[in-house]
Short mmCIF file of N, CA and C in Angstrom, two decimals:
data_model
loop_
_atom_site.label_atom_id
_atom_site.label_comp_id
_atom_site.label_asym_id
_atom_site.label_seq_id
_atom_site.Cartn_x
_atom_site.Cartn_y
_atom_site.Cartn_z
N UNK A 154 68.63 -140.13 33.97
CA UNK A 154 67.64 -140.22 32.94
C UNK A 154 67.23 -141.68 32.76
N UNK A 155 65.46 -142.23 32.51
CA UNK A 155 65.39 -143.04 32.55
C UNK A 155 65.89 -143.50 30.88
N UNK A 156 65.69 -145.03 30.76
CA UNK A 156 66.00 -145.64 29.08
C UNK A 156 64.51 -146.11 28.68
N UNK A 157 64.25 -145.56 27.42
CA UNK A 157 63.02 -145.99 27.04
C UNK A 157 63.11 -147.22 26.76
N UNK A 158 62.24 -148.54 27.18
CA UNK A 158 62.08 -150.36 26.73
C UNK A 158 62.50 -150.09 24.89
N UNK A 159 63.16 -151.13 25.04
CA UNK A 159 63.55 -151.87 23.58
C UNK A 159 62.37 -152.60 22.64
N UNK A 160 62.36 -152.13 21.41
CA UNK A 160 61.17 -152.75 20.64
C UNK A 160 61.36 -154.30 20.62
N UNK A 161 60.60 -154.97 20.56
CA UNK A 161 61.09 -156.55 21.17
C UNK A 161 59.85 -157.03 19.48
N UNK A 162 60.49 -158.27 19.27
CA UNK A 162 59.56 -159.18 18.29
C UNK A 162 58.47 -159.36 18.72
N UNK A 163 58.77 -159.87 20.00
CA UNK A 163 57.49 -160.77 20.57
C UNK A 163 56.29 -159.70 20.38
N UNK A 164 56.50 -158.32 20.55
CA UNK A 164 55.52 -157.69 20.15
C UNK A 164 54.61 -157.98 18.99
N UNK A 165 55.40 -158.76 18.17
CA UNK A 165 54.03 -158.60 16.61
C UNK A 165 53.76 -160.37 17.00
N UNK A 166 53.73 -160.51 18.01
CA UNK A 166 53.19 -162.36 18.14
C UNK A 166 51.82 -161.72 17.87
N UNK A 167 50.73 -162.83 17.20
CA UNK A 167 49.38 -162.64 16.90
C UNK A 167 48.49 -162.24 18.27
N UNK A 168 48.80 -162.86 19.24
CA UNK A 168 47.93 -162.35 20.36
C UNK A 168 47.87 -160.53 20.21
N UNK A 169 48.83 -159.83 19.93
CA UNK A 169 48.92 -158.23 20.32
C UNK A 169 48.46 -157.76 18.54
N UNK A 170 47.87 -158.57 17.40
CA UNK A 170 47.28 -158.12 16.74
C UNK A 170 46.04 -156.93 16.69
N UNK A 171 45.22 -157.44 17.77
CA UNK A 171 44.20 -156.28 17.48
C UNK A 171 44.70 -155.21 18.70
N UNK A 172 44.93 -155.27 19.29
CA UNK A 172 45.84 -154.20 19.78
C UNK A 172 46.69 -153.05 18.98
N UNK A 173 47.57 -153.86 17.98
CA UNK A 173 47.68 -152.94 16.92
C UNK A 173 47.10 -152.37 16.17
N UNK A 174 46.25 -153.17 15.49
CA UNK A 174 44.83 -152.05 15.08
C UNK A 174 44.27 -151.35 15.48
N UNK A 175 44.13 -151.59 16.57
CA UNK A 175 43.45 -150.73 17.85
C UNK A 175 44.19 -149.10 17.37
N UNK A 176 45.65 -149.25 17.93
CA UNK A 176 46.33 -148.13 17.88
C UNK A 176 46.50 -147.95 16.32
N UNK A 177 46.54 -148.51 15.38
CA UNK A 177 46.47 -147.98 14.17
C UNK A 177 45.57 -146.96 13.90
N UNK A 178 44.02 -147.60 14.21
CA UNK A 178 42.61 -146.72 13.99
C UNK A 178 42.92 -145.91 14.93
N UNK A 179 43.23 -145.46 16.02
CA UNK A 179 43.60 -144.26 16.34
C UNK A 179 43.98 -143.36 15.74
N UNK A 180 45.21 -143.59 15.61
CA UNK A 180 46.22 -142.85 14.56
C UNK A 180 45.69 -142.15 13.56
N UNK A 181 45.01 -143.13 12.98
CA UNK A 181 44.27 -142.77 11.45
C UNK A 181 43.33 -141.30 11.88
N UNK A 182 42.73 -141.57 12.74
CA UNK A 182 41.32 -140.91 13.33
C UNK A 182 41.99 -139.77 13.96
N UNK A 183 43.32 -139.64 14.71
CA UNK A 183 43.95 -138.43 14.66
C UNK A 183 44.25 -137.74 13.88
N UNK A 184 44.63 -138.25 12.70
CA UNK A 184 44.92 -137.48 11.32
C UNK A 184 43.86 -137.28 10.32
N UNK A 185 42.87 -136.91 10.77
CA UNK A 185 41.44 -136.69 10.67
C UNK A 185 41.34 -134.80 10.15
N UNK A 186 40.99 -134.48 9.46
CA UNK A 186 40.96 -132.50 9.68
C UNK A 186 39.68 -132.80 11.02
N UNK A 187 39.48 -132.13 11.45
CA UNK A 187 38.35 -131.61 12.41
C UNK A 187 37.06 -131.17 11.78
N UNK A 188 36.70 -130.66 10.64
CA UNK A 188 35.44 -130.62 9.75
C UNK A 188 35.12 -132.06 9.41
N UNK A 189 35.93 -133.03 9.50
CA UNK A 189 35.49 -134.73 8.85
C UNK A 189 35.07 -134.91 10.22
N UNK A 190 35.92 -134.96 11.41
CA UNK A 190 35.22 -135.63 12.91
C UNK A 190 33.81 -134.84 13.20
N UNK A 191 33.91 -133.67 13.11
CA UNK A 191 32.32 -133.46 13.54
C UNK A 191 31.23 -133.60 12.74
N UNK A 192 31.62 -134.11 11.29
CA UNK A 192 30.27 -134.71 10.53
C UNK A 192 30.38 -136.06 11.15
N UNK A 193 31.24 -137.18 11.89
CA UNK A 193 31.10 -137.90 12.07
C UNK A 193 30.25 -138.19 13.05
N UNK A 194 30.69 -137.02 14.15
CA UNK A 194 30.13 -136.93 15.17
C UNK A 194 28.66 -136.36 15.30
N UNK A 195 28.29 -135.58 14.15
CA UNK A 195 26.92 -135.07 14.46
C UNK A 195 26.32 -136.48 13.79
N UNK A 196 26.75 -137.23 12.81
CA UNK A 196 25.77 -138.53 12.38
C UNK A 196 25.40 -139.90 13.89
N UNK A 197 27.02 -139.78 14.47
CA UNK A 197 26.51 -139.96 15.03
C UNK A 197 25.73 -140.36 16.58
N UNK A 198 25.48 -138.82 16.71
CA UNK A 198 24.44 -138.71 17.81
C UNK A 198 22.89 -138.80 17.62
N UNK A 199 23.01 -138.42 15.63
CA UNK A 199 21.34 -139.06 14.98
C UNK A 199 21.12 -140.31 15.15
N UNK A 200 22.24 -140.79 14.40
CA UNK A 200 21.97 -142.86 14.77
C UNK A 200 22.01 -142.74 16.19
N UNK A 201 22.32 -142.53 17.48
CA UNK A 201 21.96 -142.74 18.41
C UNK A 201 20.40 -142.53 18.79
N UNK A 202 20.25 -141.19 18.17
CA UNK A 202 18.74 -140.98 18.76
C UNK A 202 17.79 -141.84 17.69
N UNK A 203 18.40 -142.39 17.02
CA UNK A 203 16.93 -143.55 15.98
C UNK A 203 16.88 -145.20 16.34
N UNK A 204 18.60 -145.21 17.21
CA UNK A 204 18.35 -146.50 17.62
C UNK A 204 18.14 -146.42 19.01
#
């Protein structure tokens, strides 16, 4: 069996900041109901078609 890598500090050095956000707003946006993503999503494919 492999060993999963060790959480290391160096991870929260500022360079891997928006990276974490990155995966934060994911997260968030997974825990979304599915009636909120597709109003998101039908707005927007309108703002697409006006810009």
């Amino acid at each position: 069996m492999t060993q999963l890598p060790k959480f290391t500090v160096t991870l929260l050095h500022p360079r891997y900041w928006l990276t974490w956000l990155g995966i934060g707003f994911l997260w968030l946006l997974v825990q979304l109901p599915y009636p909120v993503i597709s109003v998101w999503a039908k707005a927007w494919v309108v703002l697409r078609k006006c810009l």
